[in-house]
Coordinates of C-alpha atoms in Angstrom, one line a residue:
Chain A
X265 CA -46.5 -1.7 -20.2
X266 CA -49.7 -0.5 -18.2
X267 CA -49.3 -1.2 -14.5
X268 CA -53.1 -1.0 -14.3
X269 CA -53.3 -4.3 -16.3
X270 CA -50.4 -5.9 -15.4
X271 CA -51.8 -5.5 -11.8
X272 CA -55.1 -6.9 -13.0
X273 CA -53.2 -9.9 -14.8
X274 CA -51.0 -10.1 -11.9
X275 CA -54.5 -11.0 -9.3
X276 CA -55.4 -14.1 -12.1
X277 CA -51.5 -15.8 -11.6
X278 CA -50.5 -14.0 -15.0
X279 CA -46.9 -12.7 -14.7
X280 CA -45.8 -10.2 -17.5
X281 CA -42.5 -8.6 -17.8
X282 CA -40.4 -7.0 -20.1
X283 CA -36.9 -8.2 -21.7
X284 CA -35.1 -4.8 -20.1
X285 CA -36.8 -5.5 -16.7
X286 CA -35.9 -9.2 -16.8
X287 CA -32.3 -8.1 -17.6
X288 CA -32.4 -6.0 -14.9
X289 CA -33.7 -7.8 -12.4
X290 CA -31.4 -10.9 -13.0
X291 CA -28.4 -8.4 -12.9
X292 CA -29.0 -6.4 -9.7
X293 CA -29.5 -9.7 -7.7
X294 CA -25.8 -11.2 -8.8
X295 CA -23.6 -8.4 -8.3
X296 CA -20.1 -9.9 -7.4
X297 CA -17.4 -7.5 -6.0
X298 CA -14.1 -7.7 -6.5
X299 CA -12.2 -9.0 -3.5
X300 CA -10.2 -5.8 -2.8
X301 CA -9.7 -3.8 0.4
X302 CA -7.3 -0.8 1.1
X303 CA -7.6 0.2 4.2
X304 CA -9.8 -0.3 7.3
X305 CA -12.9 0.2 5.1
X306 CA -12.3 -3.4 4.2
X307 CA -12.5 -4.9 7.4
X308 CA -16.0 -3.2 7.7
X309 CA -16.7 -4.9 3.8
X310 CA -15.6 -8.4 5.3
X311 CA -18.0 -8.0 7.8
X312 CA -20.8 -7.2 5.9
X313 CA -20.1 -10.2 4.1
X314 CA -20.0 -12.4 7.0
X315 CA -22.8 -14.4 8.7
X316 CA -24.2 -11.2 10.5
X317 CA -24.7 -9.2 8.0
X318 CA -24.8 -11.6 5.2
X319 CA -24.9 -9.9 1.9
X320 CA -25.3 -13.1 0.2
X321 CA -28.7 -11.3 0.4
X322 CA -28.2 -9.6 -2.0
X323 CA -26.6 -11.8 -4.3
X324 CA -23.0 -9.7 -3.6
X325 CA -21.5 -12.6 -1.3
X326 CA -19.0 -13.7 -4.1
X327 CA -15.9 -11.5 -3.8
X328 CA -13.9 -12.3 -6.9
X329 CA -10.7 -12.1 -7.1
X330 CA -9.6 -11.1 -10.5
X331 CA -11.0 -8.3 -12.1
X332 CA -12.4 -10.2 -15.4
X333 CA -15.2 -11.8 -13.2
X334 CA -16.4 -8.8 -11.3
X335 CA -18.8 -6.7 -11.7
X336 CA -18.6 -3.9 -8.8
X337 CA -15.6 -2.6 -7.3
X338 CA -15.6 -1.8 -3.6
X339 CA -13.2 1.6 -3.6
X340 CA -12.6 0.7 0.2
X341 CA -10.1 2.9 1.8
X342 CA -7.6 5.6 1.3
X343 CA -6.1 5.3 -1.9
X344 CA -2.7 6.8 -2.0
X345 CA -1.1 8.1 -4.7
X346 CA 1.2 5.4 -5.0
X347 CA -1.8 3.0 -4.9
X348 CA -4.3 5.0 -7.6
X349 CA -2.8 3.9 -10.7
X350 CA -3.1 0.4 -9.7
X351 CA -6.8 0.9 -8.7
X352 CA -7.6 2.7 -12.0
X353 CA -5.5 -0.2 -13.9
X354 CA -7.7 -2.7 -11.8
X355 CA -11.1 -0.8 -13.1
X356 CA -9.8 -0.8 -16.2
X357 CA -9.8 -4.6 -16.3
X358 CA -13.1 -5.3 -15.1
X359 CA -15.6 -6.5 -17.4
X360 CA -18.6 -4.3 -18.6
X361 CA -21.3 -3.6 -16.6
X362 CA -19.2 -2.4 -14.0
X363 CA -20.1 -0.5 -10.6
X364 CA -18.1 1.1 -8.5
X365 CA -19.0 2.4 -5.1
X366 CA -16.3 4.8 -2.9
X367 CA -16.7 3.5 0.4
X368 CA -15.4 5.8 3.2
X369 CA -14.3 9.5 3.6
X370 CA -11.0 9.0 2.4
X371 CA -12.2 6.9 -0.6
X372 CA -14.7 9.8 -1.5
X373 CA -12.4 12.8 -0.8
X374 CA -9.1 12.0 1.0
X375 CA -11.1 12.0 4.3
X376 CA -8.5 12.9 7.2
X377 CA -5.8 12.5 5.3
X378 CA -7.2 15.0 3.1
X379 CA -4.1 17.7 3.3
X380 CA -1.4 14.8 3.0
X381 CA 1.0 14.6 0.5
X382 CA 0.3 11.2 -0.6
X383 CA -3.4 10.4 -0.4
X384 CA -5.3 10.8 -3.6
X385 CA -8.3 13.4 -2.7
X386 CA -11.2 11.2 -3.5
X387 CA -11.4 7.8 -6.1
X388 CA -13.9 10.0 -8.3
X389 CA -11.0 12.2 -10.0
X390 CA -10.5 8.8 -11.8
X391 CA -13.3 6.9 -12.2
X392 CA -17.0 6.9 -12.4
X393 CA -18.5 6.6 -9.2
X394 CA -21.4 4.8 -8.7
X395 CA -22.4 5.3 -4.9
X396 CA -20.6 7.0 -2.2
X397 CA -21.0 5.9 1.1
X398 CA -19.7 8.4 3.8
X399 CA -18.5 7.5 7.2
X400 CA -15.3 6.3 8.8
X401 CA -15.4 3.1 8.7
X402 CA -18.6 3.1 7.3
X403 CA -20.7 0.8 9.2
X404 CA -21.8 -2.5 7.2
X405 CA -25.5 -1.4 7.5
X406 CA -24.0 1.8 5.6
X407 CA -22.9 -0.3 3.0
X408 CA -25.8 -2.9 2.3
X409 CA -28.1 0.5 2.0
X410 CA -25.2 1.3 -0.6
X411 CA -25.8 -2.0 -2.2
X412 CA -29.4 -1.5 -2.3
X413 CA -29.0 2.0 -4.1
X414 CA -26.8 0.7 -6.2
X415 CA -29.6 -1.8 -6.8
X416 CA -31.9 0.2 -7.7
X417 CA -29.6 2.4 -9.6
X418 CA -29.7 -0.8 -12.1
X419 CA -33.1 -1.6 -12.2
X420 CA -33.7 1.8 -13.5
X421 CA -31.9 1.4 -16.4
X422 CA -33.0 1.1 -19.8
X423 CA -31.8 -1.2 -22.6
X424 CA -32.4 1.3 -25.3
X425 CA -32.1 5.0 -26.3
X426 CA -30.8 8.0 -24.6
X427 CA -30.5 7.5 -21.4
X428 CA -29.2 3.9 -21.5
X429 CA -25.8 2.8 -19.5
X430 CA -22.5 3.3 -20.4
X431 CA -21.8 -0.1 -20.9
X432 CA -24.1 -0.4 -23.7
X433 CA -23.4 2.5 -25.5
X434 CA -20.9 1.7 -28.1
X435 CA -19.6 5.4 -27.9
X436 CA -19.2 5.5 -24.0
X437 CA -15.7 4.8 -22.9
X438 CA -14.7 1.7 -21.3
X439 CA -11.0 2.3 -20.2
X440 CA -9.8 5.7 -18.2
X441 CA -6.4 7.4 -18.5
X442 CA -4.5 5.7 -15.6
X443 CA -2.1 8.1 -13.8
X444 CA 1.8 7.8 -14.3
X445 CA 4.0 9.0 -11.6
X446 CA 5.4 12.5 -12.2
X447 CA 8.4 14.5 -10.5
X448 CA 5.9 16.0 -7.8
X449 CA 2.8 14.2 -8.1
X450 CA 0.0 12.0 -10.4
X451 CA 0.4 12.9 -13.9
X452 CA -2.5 14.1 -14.5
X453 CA -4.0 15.1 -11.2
X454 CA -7.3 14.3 -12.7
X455 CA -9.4 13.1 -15.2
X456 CA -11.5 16.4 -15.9
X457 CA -14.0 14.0 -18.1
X458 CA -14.9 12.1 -15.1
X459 CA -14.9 14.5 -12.0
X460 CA -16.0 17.9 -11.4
X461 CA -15.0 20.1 -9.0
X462 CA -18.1 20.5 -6.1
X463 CA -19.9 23.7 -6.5
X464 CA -19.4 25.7 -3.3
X465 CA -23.0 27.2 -1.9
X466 CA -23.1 29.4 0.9
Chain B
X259 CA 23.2 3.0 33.3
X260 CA 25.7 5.4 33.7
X261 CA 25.1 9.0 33.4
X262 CA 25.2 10.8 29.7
X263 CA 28.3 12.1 31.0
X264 CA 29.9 9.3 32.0
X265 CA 28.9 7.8 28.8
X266 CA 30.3 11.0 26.7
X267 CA 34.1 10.9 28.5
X268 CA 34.2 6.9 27.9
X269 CA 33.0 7.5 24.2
X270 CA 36.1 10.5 23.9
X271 CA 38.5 7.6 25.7
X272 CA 37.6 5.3 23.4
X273 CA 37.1 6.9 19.9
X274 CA 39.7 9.7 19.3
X275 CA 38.9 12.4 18.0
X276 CA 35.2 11.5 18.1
X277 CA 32.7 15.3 19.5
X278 CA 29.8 14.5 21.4
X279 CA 27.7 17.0 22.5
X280 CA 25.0 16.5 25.3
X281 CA 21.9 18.3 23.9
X282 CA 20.0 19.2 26.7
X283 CA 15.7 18.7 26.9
X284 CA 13.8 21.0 29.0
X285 CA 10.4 19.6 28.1
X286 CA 8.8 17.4 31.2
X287 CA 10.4 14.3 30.1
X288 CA 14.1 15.7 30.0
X289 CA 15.6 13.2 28.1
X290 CA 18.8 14.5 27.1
X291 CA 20.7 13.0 24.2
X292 CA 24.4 12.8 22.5
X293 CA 24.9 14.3 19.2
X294 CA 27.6 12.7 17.4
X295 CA 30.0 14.5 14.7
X296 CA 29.6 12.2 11.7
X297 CA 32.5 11.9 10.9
X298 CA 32.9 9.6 14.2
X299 CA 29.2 8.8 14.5
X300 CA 29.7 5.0 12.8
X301 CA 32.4 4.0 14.9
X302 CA 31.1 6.0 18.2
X303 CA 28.0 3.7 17.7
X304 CA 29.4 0.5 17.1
X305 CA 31.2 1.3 20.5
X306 CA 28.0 1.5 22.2
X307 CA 26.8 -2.0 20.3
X308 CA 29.6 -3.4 21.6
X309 CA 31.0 -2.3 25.3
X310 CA 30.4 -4.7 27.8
X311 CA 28.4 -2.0 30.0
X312 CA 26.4 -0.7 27.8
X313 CA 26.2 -3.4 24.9
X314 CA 23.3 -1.1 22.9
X315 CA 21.8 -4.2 21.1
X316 CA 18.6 -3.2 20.1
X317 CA 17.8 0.0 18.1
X318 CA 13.9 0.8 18.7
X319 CA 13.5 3.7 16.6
X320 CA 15.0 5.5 13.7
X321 CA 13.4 9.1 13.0
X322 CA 14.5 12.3 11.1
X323 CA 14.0 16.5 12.0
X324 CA 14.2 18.7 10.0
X325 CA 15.5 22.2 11.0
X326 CA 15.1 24.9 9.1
X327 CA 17.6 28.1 9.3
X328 CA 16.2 30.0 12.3
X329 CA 17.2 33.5 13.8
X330 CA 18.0 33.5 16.8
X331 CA 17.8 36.6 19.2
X332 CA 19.4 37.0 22.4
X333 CA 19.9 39.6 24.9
X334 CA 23.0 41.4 25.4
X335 CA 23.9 43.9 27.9
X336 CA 26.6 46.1 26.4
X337 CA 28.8 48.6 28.0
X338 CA 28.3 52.0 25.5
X339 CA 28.9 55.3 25.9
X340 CA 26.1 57.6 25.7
X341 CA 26.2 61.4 25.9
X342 CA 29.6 61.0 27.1
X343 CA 28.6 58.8 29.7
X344 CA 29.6 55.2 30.0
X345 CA 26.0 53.2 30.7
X346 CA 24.7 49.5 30.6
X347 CA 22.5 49.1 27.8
X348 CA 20.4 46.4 26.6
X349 CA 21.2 45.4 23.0
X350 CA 19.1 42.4 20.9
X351 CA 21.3 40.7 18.9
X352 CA 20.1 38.3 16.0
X353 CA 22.1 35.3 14.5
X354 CA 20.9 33.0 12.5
X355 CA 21.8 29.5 12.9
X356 CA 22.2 27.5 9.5
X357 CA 19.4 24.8 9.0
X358 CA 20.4 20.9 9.3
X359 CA 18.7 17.8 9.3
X360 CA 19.0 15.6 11.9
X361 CA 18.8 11.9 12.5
X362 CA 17.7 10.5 15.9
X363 CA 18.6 7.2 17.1
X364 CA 17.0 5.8 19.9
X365 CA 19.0 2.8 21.3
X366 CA 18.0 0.3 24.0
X367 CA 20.1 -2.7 25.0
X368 CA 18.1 -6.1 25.7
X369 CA 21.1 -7.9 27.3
X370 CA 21.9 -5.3 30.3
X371 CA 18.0 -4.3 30.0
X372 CA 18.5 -0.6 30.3
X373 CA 17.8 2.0 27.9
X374 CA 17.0 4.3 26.2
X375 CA 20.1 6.5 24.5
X376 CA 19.1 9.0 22.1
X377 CA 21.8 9.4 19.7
X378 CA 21.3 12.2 16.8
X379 CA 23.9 13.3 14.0
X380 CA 23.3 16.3 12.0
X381 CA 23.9 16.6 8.4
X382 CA 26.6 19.7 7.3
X383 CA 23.3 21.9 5.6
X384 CA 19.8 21.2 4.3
X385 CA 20.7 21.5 0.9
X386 CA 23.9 19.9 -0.5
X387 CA 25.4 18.3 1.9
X388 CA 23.0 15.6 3.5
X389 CA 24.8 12.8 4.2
X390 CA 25.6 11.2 7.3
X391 CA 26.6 7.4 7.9
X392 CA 24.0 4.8 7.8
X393 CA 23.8 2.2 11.0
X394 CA 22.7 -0.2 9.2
X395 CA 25.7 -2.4 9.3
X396 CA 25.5 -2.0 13.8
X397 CA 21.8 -2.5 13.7
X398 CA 19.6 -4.5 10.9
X399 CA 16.1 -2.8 12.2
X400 CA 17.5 0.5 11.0
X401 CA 17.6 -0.6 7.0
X402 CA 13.7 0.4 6.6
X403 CA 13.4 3.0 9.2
X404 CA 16.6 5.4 7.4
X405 CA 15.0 4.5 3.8
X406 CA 11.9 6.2 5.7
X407 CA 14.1 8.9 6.4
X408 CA 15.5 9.2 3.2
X409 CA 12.9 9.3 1.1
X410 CA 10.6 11.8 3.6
X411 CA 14.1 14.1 4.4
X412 CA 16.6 13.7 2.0
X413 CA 19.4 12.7 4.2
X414 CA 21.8 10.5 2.2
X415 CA 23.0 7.5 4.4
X416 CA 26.8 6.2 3.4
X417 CA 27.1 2.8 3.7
X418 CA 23.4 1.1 3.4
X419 CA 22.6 -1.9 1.5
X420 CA 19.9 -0.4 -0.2
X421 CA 19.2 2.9 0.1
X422 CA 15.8 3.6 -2.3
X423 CA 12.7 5.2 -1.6
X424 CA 10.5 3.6 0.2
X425 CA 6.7 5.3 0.9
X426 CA 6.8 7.5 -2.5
X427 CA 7.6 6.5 -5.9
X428 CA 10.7 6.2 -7.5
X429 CA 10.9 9.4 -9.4
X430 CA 9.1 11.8 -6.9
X431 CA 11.4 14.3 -6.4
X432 CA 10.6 16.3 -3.4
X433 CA 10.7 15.1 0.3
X434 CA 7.7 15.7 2.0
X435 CA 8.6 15.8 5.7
X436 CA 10.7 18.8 5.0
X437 CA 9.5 21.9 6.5
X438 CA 9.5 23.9 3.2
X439 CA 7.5 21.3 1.5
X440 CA 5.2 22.7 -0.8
X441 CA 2.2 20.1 -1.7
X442 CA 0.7 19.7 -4.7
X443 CA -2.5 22.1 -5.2
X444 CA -4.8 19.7 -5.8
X445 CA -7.5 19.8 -3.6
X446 CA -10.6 22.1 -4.5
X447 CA -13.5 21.6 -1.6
X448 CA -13.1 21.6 1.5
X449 CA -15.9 22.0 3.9
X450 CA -14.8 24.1 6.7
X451 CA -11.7 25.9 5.4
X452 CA -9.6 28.2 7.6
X453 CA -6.2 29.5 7.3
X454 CA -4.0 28.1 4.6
X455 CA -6.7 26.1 2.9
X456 CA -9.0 28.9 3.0
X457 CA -6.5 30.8 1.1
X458 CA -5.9 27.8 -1.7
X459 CA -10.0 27.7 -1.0
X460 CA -10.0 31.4 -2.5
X461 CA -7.4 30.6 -5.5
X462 CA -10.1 27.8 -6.9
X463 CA -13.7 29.6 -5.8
X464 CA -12.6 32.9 -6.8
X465 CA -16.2 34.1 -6.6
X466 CA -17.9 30.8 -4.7
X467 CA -16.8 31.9 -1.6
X468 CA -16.6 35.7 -0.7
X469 CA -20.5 35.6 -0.7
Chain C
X116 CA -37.3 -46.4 -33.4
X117 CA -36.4 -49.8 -31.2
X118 CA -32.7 -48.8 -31.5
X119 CA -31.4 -48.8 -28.1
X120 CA -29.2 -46.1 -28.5
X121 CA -31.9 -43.9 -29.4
X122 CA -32.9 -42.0 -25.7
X123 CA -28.8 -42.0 -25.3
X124 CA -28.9 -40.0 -28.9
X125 CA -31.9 -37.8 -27.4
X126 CA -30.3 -37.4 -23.9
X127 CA -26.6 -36.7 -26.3
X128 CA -28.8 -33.1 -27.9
X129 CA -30.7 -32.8 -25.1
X130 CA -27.2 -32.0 -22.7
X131 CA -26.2 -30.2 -26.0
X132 CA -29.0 -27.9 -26.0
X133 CA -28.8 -27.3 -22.6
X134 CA -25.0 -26.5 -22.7
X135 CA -25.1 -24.1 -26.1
X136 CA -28.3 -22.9 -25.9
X137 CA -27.8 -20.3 -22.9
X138 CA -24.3 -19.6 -24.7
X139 CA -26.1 -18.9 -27.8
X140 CA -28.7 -16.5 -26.1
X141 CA -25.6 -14.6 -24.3
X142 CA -23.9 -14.3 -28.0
X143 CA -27.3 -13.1 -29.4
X144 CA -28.2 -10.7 -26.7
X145 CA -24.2 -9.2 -27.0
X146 CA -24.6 -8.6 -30.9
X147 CA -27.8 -7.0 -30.0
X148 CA -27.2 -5.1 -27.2
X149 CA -24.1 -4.8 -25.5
X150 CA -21.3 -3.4 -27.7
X151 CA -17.4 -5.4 -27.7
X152 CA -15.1 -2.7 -25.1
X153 CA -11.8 -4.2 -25.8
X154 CA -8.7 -2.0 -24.6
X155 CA -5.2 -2.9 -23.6
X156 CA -5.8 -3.1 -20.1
X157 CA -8.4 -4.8 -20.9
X158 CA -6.7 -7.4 -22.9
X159 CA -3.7 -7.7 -20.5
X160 CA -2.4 -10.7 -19.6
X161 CA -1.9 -10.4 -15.8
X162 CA -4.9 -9.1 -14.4
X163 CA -3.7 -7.2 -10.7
X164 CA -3.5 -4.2 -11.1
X165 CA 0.2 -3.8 -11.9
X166 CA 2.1 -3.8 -15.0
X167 CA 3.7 -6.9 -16.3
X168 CA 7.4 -7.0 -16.4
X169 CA 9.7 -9.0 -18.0
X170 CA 9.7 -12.1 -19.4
X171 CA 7.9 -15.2 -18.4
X172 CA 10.5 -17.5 -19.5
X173 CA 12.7 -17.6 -16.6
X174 CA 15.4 -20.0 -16.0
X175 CA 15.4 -22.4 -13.5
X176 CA 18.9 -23.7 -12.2
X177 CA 20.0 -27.3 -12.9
X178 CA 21.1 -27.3 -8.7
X179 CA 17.8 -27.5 -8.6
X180 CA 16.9 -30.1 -10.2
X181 CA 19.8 -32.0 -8.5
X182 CA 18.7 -31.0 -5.2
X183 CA 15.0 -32.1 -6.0
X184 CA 16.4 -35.9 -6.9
X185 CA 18.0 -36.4 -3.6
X186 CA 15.4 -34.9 -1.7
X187 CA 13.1 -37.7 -3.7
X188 CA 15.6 -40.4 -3.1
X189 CA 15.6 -39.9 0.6
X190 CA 11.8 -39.1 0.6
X191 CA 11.0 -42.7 -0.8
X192 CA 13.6 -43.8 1.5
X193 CA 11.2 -43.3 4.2
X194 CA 8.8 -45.1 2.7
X195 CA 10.8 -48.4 3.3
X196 CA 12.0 -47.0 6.8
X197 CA 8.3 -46.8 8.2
X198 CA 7.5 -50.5 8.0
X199 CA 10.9 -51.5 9.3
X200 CA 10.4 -49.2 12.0
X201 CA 7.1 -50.5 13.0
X202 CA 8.0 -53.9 12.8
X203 CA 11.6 -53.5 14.6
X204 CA 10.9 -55.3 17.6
X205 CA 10.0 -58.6 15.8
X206 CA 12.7 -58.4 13.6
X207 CA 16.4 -60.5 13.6
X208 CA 19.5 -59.0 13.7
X209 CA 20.1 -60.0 10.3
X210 CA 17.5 -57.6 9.3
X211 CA 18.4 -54.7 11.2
X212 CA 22.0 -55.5 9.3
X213 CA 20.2 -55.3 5.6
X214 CA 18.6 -52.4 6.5
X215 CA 21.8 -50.5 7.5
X216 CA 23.5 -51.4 4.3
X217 CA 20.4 -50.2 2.5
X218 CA 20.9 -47.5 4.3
X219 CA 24.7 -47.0 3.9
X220 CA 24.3 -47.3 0.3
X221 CA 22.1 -44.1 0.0
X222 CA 24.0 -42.5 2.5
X223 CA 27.2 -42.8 0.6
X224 CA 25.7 -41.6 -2.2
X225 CA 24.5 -38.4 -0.3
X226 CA 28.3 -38.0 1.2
X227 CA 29.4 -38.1 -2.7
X228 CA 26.7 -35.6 -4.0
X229 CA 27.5 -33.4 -1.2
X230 CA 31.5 -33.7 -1.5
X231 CA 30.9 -32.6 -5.3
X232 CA 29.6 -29.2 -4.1
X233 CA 25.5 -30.3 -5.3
X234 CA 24.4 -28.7 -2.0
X235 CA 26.2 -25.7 -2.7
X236 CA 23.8 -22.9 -3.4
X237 CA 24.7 -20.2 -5.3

């Protein structure tokens, strides 16, 4: 709709909106996590859900603990190889629209654990990620400005047509392989639909 | 408590049969420690649970090394004759020592408050023959620590309860403390590579990053 | 219209509407919009990330059933105890005598449980 006249209708106490924005709106403001932490990233995501940083704000304070009633999953520490099925197997079960943001260095990429043996390089070879948030911890400011993007990441969305979520396209897939455990490592080491290798610029 | 030596005779009283080594430590700390023949290592260490001087109640740490085979070279000075004439010459001569792996003990005792021994046992070769007996039965805290060491070196410990892996999944295969590890290529980025990951760097960004 | 029952009737749709009628819009604006995603993970019974294993049918030993009545017996036991305890001072001696047969009698009963092997845990 015009903004010019909704503006003008908006000065005479007329509110107009649409059904997508509507949708939208009442989505990004109830966004409940799953209660899931796997490292130290966590303790930084129970503080930002305490009293000081209070993302009640944001309508993100109810940490769920199953799956079915989550929304957004909180990717928040090193995910080991052991661990990474479990987490794609957990992602798997949520309920659609779901979010995911990878909070941390190791969450994003393996962080300093990076050349291990056992630490998956990065959530993002498995799932769609949302938001990354970089840092190690992250601090909980780090991760409320992660919530906001992620806010705003939904209220952009359309209901309709080409550029509409995956969870309303009836094509777009819900479920991702999860990893089995091979002789030497995750079988497979990726999900090639999902990630792609960074592009190297120099 | 009583000197390493002192120890080592009272262990060779008291077990028959048992060798004991002293392996000597010339880094600052120069904690010296008894290797034990494995054979003789489970009954040399329930002797040090249980003597009244030294009564070893506590073990505090459980840890595996890996040594890989290793050439050693030494100087010889060797009589020769050269030209006819008998001189002194200086030879280098290179062995190579057979790789083991090792398990390391470290044993305190909360009763007589003194502590701690470093016992190690060394497995016959990397390969085949990794097995050396658990001390799980003298000590309880052990159980986790020589799965650890299981699953990260391979040893093989005789005699524990439960001997699975414990950090890495059930069918991995490999043992990743080992020094000839090989890990899984599976890392592409990296933002500062140098050395090894430069090379694996190279083998993904062919083209990306000669520029 | 003067039926008394009548604003009970209206208040009866009224909580009715008000239950269904956000369901109803959710079940509308599904068919419309969001397409059904259903996968087996999706659609497994335990939700925590692991697989299920097993059976949940899992059998619970009769000890412990037996062990679970004597615990109650004694437990109630207590229950009688507390008063008597309370009111111990004030109490004759033929009272304090009752009570120790009362006693006794569970007591023995304990001693014959526990000489068939019922405490025996296997």
């Amino acid at each position: 709709m015009d903004e010019g006249l909704r503006s003008e209708l908006q000065k005479q106490g007329v509110f107009v909106t649409t059904l997508e924005e509507l949708y939208n709106w009442g989505r990004k403001n109830s966004i409940w996590p799953l209660g899931f932490g796997l490292a130290c990233c966590a303790i930084e995501m129970m503080a930002a859900s305490m009293a000081r940083w209070d993302l009640a704000r944001f309508g993100a304070e109810v940490f769920r603990p199953s799956p079915r009633q989550a929304d957004l999953m909180i990717v928040a520490g090193t995910v080991t190889k052991k661990m990474a099925p479990q987490v794609v197997r957990l992602y798997n079960q949520m309920s659609e629209p779901k979010y995911v943001i990878a909070m941390g260095a190791c969450a994003i990429s393996g962080g300093p654990f990076k050349q291990g043996y056992n630490v998956l390089k990065g959530i993002d070879r498995y799932i769609p990620v949302d938001v990354h948030i970089p840092g190690c911890p992250p601090r909980p400011e780090a991760l409320i400005h992660a919530f906001m993007t992620l806010q705003e990441k939904i209220d952009a969305q359309q209901l309709k047509g080409e550029g509409r979520p995956r969870h309303l396209d009836p094509d777009a897939p819900s479920e991702f392989p999860i990893p089995e455990y091979g002789e030497h490592d995750l079988e497979p080491p990726k999900n090639p639909e999902v990630w792609r290798p960074a592009v190297v610029v120099r | 408590m009583e000197s390493l030596e002192q120890i080592k005779s009272r262990i060779e009283a008291a077990v028959p049969g048992a060798r004991i080594e002293i392996v000597p430590n010339d880094s600052p700390s120069g904690q010296r420690s008894l290797l034990v023949d494995r054979e003789h290592g489970f009954a040399v260490a329930k002797w040090l649970r249980d003597d009244p001087e030294l009564r070893f109640d506590y073990a505090s740490n459980v840890t595996g090394v890996d040594w890989p085979d290793a050439e050693l070279t030494e100087k010889v000075k060797v009589k020769k004759v050269v030209d006819g004439v008998e001189q002194e010459v200086e030879e280098v001569r290179k062995t190579v020592r057979p790789g083991y792996l090792e398990a390391v003990y470290h044993l305190y005792s909360m009763e007589r408050k003194h502590g701690p021994l470093v016992l190690r046992m060394r497995t016959a070769n990397r390969a085949d023959q990794v097995r050396l007996p658990s001390l799980t039965p003298l000590w309880r805290a052990a159980e986790l620590q020589e799965r650890e060491i299981y699953d990260l070196y391979g040893i093989v410990f005789d005699g524990h309860p439960d001997l699975r892996r414990i950090l890495m999944w059930d069918g991995f295969k490999d043992h990743p403390m080992r020094k000839d590890y090989v890990e899984p290529d599976d890392f592409e980025y990296e933002p500062t590579p140098h050395d090894e990951v430069l090379e694996r760097a190279w083998r993904h960004y062919p083209a990306g990053l000669k520029q | 219209m003067s039926n008394p029952y009548l604003p009970v009737l209206i208040l009866m749709v009224a909580a009715l509407a008000f239950a269904l009628g956000p369901l109803a819009l959710a079940w509308i604006w599904a068919k419309k919009f969001s397409p059904k995603k259903p996968g087996p993970a999706k659609n497994a019974t335990y939700e925590c990330g692991l697989e299920s294993k097993g059976d949940a049918w899992v059998q619970f030993k009769a000890e412990y059933y037996l062990y679970g009545i004597i615990f109650l017996i004694f437990d109630v036991e207590t229950i009688f105890l507390l008063p008597f305890a309370v009111a111990f001072t004030g109490l004759s001696a033929g009272a304090f005598v009752a009570m120790m047969i009362f006693l006794l009698l569970l007591v023995e009963g304990l001693v014959w449980a526990w000489k068939k092997g019922v405490l025996n845990w296997e």
